[in-house]
């Protein structure tokens, strides 16, 4: 059975049903909120440099951990917002942003410097993989190799 993220629709029938509800609440407000998030995501640029991902332990240095994974988390959330908007609207600008961000992370992590880094990678890369699945992107295979 294919893994499926809760709350995310995949097939065209479900997407069409969601589109039909966009003019009624609560779907109307939710779609406006998503449009704002996706619009902001279009301007997001990842700052990830190639190398070993090192993240301080959450309990000993929470601020350092938060700073180390901020770009990772923002990239995943931007990708998911844009992928969702692409599925709802079909506007290719959203799909292209997902591809840009996925390509920006592909091959960037060459290893893990701490156990916390491996945990963060597993958590955040799954969001990126779901976004790539939503757009039918080839980046899924490249991102999945980091989840080993």
PDB file of C-alpha atoms in Angstrom:
ATOM      1  CA  UNK A   1       0.000   0.000   0.000  1.00  0.00           C
ATOM      2  CA  UNK A   2       1.331   3.452  -0.907  1.00  0.00           C
ATOM      3  CA  UNK A   3       2.083   5.711   2.057  1.00  0.00           C
ATOM      4  CA  UNK A   4      -0.281   8.656   2.202  1.00  0.00           C
ATOM      5  CA  UNK A   5       0.159  11.819   4.217  1.00  0.00           C
ATOM      6  CA  UNK A   6      -2.946  12.582   6.262  1.00  0.00           C
ATOM      7  CA  UNK A   7      -4.947  15.529   4.999  1.00  0.00           C
ATOM      8  CA  UNK A   8      -3.299  15.710   1.590  1.00  0.00           C
ATOM      9  CA  UNK A   9      -5.256  14.714  -1.488  1.00  0.00           C
ATOM     10  CA  UNK A  10      -3.552  12.872  -4.322  1.00  0.00           C
ATOM     11  CA  UNK A  11      -5.876  11.814  -7.093  1.00  0.00           C
ATOM     12  CA  UNK A  12      -7.609  14.087  -9.600  1.00  0.00           C
ATOM     13  CA  UNK A  13     -11.080  13.161  -8.360  1.00  0.00           C
ATOM     14  CA  UNK A  14     -10.229  14.393  -4.857  1.00  0.00           C
ATOM     15  CA  UNK A  15      -8.631  17.540  -6.279  1.00  0.00           C
ATOM     16  CA  UNK A  16     -11.744  18.263  -8.359  1.00  0.00           C
ATOM     17  CA  UNK A  17     -13.953  17.767  -5.309  1.00  0.00           C
ATOM     18  CA  UNK A  18     -11.768  20.190  -3.344  1.00  0.00           C
ATOM     19  CA  UNK A  19     -11.960  22.785  -6.151  1.00  0.00           C
ATOM     20  CA  UNK A  20     -15.771  22.640  -6.076  1.00  0.00           C
ATOM     21  CA  UNK A  21     -15.769  23.559  -2.371  1.00  0.00           C
ATOM     22  CA  UNK A  22     -13.452  26.573  -2.629  1.00  0.00           C
ATOM     23  CA  UNK A  23     -16.288  29.101  -2.772  1.00  0.00           C
ATOM     24  CA  UNK A  24     -17.794  27.934   0.555  1.00  0.00           C
ATOM     25  CA  UNK A  25     -16.484  28.204   4.106  1.00  0.00           C
ATOM     26  CA  UNK A  26     -14.308  26.834   5.660  1.00  0.00           C
ATOM     27  CA  UNK A  27     -12.659  25.883   2.363  1.00  0.00           C
ATOM     28  CA  UNK A  28     -12.756  29.464   1.093  1.00  0.00           C
ATOM     29  CA  UNK A  29     -10.752  30.793   4.045  1.00  0.00           C
ATOM     30  CA  UNK A  30      -8.371  27.844   3.942  1.00  0.00           C
ATOM     31  CA  UNK A  31      -7.665  28.337   0.233  1.00  0.00           C
ATOM     32  CA  UNK A  32      -7.026  32.061   0.782  1.00  0.00           C
ATOM     33  CA  UNK A  33      -4.623  31.217   3.601  1.00  0.00           C
ATOM     34  CA  UNK A  34      -2.859  28.679   1.391  1.00  0.00           C
ATOM     35  CA  UNK A  35      -2.646  31.225  -1.447  1.00  0.00           C
ATOM     36  CA  UNK A  36      -0.951  33.716   0.884  1.00  0.00           C
ATOM     37  CA  UNK A  37       1.517  31.086   2.147  1.00  0.00           C
ATOM     38  CA  UNK A  38       2.275  29.901  -1.390  1.00  0.00           C
ATOM     39  CA  UNK A  39       2.659  33.501  -2.591  1.00  0.00           C
ATOM     40  CA  UNK A  40       5.218  34.167   0.133  1.00  0.00           C
ATOM     41  CA  UNK A  41       6.928  30.870  -0.669  1.00  0.00           C
ATOM     42  CA  UNK A  42       7.495  31.980  -4.259  1.00  0.00           C
ATOM     43  CA  UNK A  43       9.956  34.568  -2.925  1.00  0.00           C
ATOM     44  CA  UNK A  44      11.758  32.149  -0.571  1.00  0.00           C
ATOM     45  CA  UNK A  45      15.384  31.287  -1.333  1.00  0.00           C
ATOM     46  CA  UNK A  46      17.189  28.442   0.424  1.00  0.00           C
ATOM     47  CA  UNK A  47      20.602  29.197   1.901  1.00  0.00           C
ATOM     48  CA  UNK A  48      21.807  25.604   2.181  1.00  0.00           C
ATOM     49  CA  UNK A  49      25.429  25.049   1.297  1.00  0.00           C
ATOM     50  CA  UNK A  50      26.846  21.667   0.369  1.00  0.00           C
ATOM     51  CA  UNK A  51      28.415  19.701   3.171  1.00  0.00           C
ATOM     52  CA  UNK A  52      27.811  17.719   6.302  1.00  0.00           C
ATOM     53  CA  UNK A  53      24.604  18.597   8.120  1.00  0.00           C
ATOM     54  CA  UNK A  54      25.396  19.226  11.764  1.00  0.00           C
ATOM     55  CA  UNK A  55      22.615  20.069  14.215  1.00  0.00           C
ATOM     56  CA  UNK A  56      23.058  20.623  17.959  1.00  0.00           C
ATOM     57  CA  UNK A  57      21.013  18.448  20.291  1.00  0.00           C
ATOM     58  CA  UNK A  58      17.513  19.809  20.931  1.00  0.00           C
ATOM     59  CA  UNK A  59      17.769  19.516  24.728  1.00  0.00           C
ATOM     60  CA  UNK A  60      21.270  20.925  25.213  1.00  0.00           C
ATOM     61  CA  UNK A  61      21.115  23.788  22.675  1.00  0.00           C
ATOM     62  CA  UNK A  62      17.568  24.432  21.501  1.00  0.00           C
ATOM     63  CA  UNK A  63      18.401  27.851  20.018  1.00  0.00           C
ATOM     64  CA  UNK A  64      21.337  26.413  18.069  1.00  0.00           C
ATOM     65  CA  UNK A  65      19.162  23.549  16.870  1.00  0.00           C
ATOM     66  CA  UNK A  66      16.405  25.924  15.759  1.00  0.00           C
ATOM     67  CA  UNK A  67      18.870  28.093  13.860  1.00  0.00           C
ATOM     68  CA  UNK A  68      20.504  25.071  12.203  1.00  0.00           C
ATOM     69  CA  UNK A  69      17.223  23.666  10.846  1.00  0.00           C
ATOM     70  CA  UNK A  70      15.376  26.918  10.064  1.00  0.00           C
ATOM     71  CA  UNK A  71      16.259  26.844   6.349  1.00  0.00           C
ATOM     72  CA  UNK A  72      15.481  23.140   6.180  1.00  0.00           C
ATOM     73  CA  UNK A  73      12.041  23.612   7.730  1.00  0.00           C
ATOM     74  CA  UNK A  74      11.197  26.723   5.689  1.00  0.00           C
ATOM     75  CA  UNK A  75      12.210  24.965   2.473  1.00  0.00           C
ATOM     76  CA  UNK A  76       9.923  22.015   3.209  1.00  0.00           C
ATOM     77  CA  UNK A  77       6.980  24.206   4.168  1.00  0.00           C
ATOM     78  CA  UNK A  78       7.456  26.434   1.102  1.00  0.00           C
ATOM     79  CA  UNK A  79       7.563  23.366  -1.126  1.00  0.00           C
ATOM     80  CA  UNK A  80       4.409  21.902   0.421  1.00  0.00           C
ATOM     81  CA  UNK A  81       2.476  25.180   0.124  1.00  0.00           C
ATOM     82  CA  UNK A  82       3.468  25.619  -3.517  1.00  0.00           C
ATOM     83  CA  UNK A  83       2.754  21.985  -4.390  1.00  0.00           C
ATOM     84  CA  UNK A  84      -0.713  22.238  -2.849  1.00  0.00           C
ATOM     85  CA  UNK A  85      -1.457  25.450  -4.764  1.00  0.00           C
ATOM     86  CA  UNK A  86      -0.217  23.851  -7.970  1.00  0.00           C
ATOM     87  CA  UNK A  87      -2.597  20.923  -7.480  1.00  0.00           C
ATOM     88  CA  UNK A  88      -5.522  23.267  -6.794  1.00  0.00           C
ATOM     89  CA  UNK A  89      -4.859  25.895  -9.469  1.00  0.00           C
ATOM     90  CA  UNK A  90      -2.654  24.186 -12.052  1.00  0.00           C
ATOM     91  CA  UNK A  91      -0.471  27.317 -12.175  1.00  0.00           C
ATOM     92  CA  UNK A  92       2.992  26.154 -13.200  1.00  0.00           C
ATOM     93  CA  UNK A  93       4.794  28.896 -11.250  1.00  0.00           C
ATOM     94  CA  UNK A  94       4.038  26.939  -8.056  1.00  0.00           C
ATOM     95  CA  UNK A  95       5.283  23.654  -9.518  1.00  0.00           C
ATOM     96  CA  UNK A  96       8.435  25.349 -10.747  1.00  0.00           C
ATOM     97  CA  UNK A  97       9.182  26.699  -7.250  1.00  0.00           C
ATOM     98  CA  UNK A  98       8.895  23.201  -5.789  1.00  0.00           C
ATOM     99  CA  UNK A  99      11.353  21.940  -8.405  1.00  0.00           C
ATOM    100  CA  UNK A 100      13.730  24.849  -7.756  1.00  0.00           C
ATOM    101  CA  UNK A 101      13.784  24.217  -4.010  1.00  0.00           C
ATOM    102  CA  UNK A 102      14.067  20.434  -4.396  1.00  0.00           C
ATOM    103  CA  UNK A 103      16.950  20.853  -6.819  1.00  0.00           C
ATOM    104  CA  UNK A 104      18.536  23.233  -4.331  1.00  0.00           C
ATOM    105  CA  UNK A 105      18.617  20.508  -1.687  1.00  0.00           C
ATOM    106  CA  UNK A 106      19.457  17.555  -3.928  1.00  0.00           C
ATOM    107  CA  UNK A 107      23.056  16.571  -3.357  1.00  0.00           C
ATOM    108  CA  UNK A 108      23.640  19.248  -0.697  1.00  0.00           C
ATOM    109  CA  UNK A 109      23.756  16.970   2.335  1.00  0.00           C
ATOM    110  CA  UNK A 110      26.907  14.886   2.107  1.00  0.00           C
ATOM    111  CA  UNK A 111      26.637  13.382   5.575  1.00  0.00           C
ATOM    112  CA  UNK A 112      25.435  13.903   9.124  1.00  0.00           C
ATOM    113  CA  UNK A 113      27.609  15.377  11.855  1.00  0.00           C
ATOM    114  CA  UNK A 114      25.261  14.565  14.743  1.00  0.00           C
ATOM    115  CA  UNK A 115      22.412  12.151  15.530  1.00  0.00           C
ATOM    116  CA  UNK A 116      20.100  15.197  15.755  1.00  0.00           C
ATOM    117  CA  UNK A 117      21.013  16.048  12.147  1.00  0.00           C
ATOM    118  CA  UNK A 118      19.847  12.610  10.975  1.00  0.00           C
ATOM    119  CA  UNK A 119      16.579  13.055  12.880  1.00  0.00           C
ATOM    120  CA  UNK A 120      15.987  16.516  11.373  1.00  0.00           C
ATOM    121  CA  UNK A 121      16.741  15.217   7.890  1.00  0.00           C
ATOM    122  CA  UNK A 122      14.237  12.386   8.269  1.00  0.00           C
ATOM    123  CA  UNK A 123      11.593  14.806   9.531  1.00  0.00           C
ATOM    124  CA  UNK A 124      12.048  17.619   6.997  1.00  0.00           C
ATOM    125  CA  UNK A 125      12.904  15.589   3.910  1.00  0.00           C
ATOM    126  CA  UNK A 126       9.617  13.718   4.263  1.00  0.00           C
ATOM    127  CA  UNK A 127       7.776  17.024   3.842  1.00  0.00           C
ATOM    128  CA  UNK A 128       9.849  17.707   0.734  1.00  0.00           C
ATOM    129  CA  UNK A 129       9.132  14.244  -0.654  1.00  0.00           C
ATOM    130  CA  UNK A 130       5.374  14.728  -0.186  1.00  0.00           C
ATOM    131  CA  UNK A 131       5.605  18.059  -2.038  1.00  0.00           C
ATOM    132  CA  UNK A 132       7.456  16.395  -4.915  1.00  0.00           C
ATOM    133  CA  UNK A 133       4.889  13.596  -5.017  1.00  0.00           C
ATOM    134  CA  UNK A 134       2.106  16.171  -5.279  1.00  0.00           C
ATOM    135  CA  UNK A 135       3.647  17.678  -8.402  1.00  0.00           C
ATOM    136  CA  UNK A 136       4.771  14.328  -9.803  1.00  0.00           C
ATOM    137  CA  UNK A 137       8.398  15.435  -9.601  1.00  0.00           C
ATOM    138  CA  UNK A 138      11.478  13.392 -10.330  1.00  0.00           C
ATOM    139  CA  UNK A 139      13.177  14.856  -7.249  1.00  0.00           C
ATOM    140  CA  UNK A 140      11.525  12.263  -5.004  1.00  0.00           C
ATOM    141  CA  UNK A 141      14.170   9.650  -5.815  1.00  0.00           C
ATOM    142  CA  UNK A 142      17.030  12.063  -5.148  1.00  0.00           C
ATOM    143  CA  UNK A 143      15.572  13.255  -1.840  1.00  0.00           C
ATOM    144  CA  UNK A 144      14.740   9.731  -0.686  1.00  0.00           C
ATOM    145  CA  UNK A 145      18.370   8.675  -0.738  1.00  0.00           C
ATOM    146  CA  UNK A 146      18.972  10.960   2.260  1.00  0.00           C
ATOM    147  CA  UNK A 147      16.337   9.136   4.314  1.00  0.00           C
ATOM    148  CA  UNK A 148      18.365   5.941   4.635  1.00  0.00           C
TER     149      UNK A 148
END
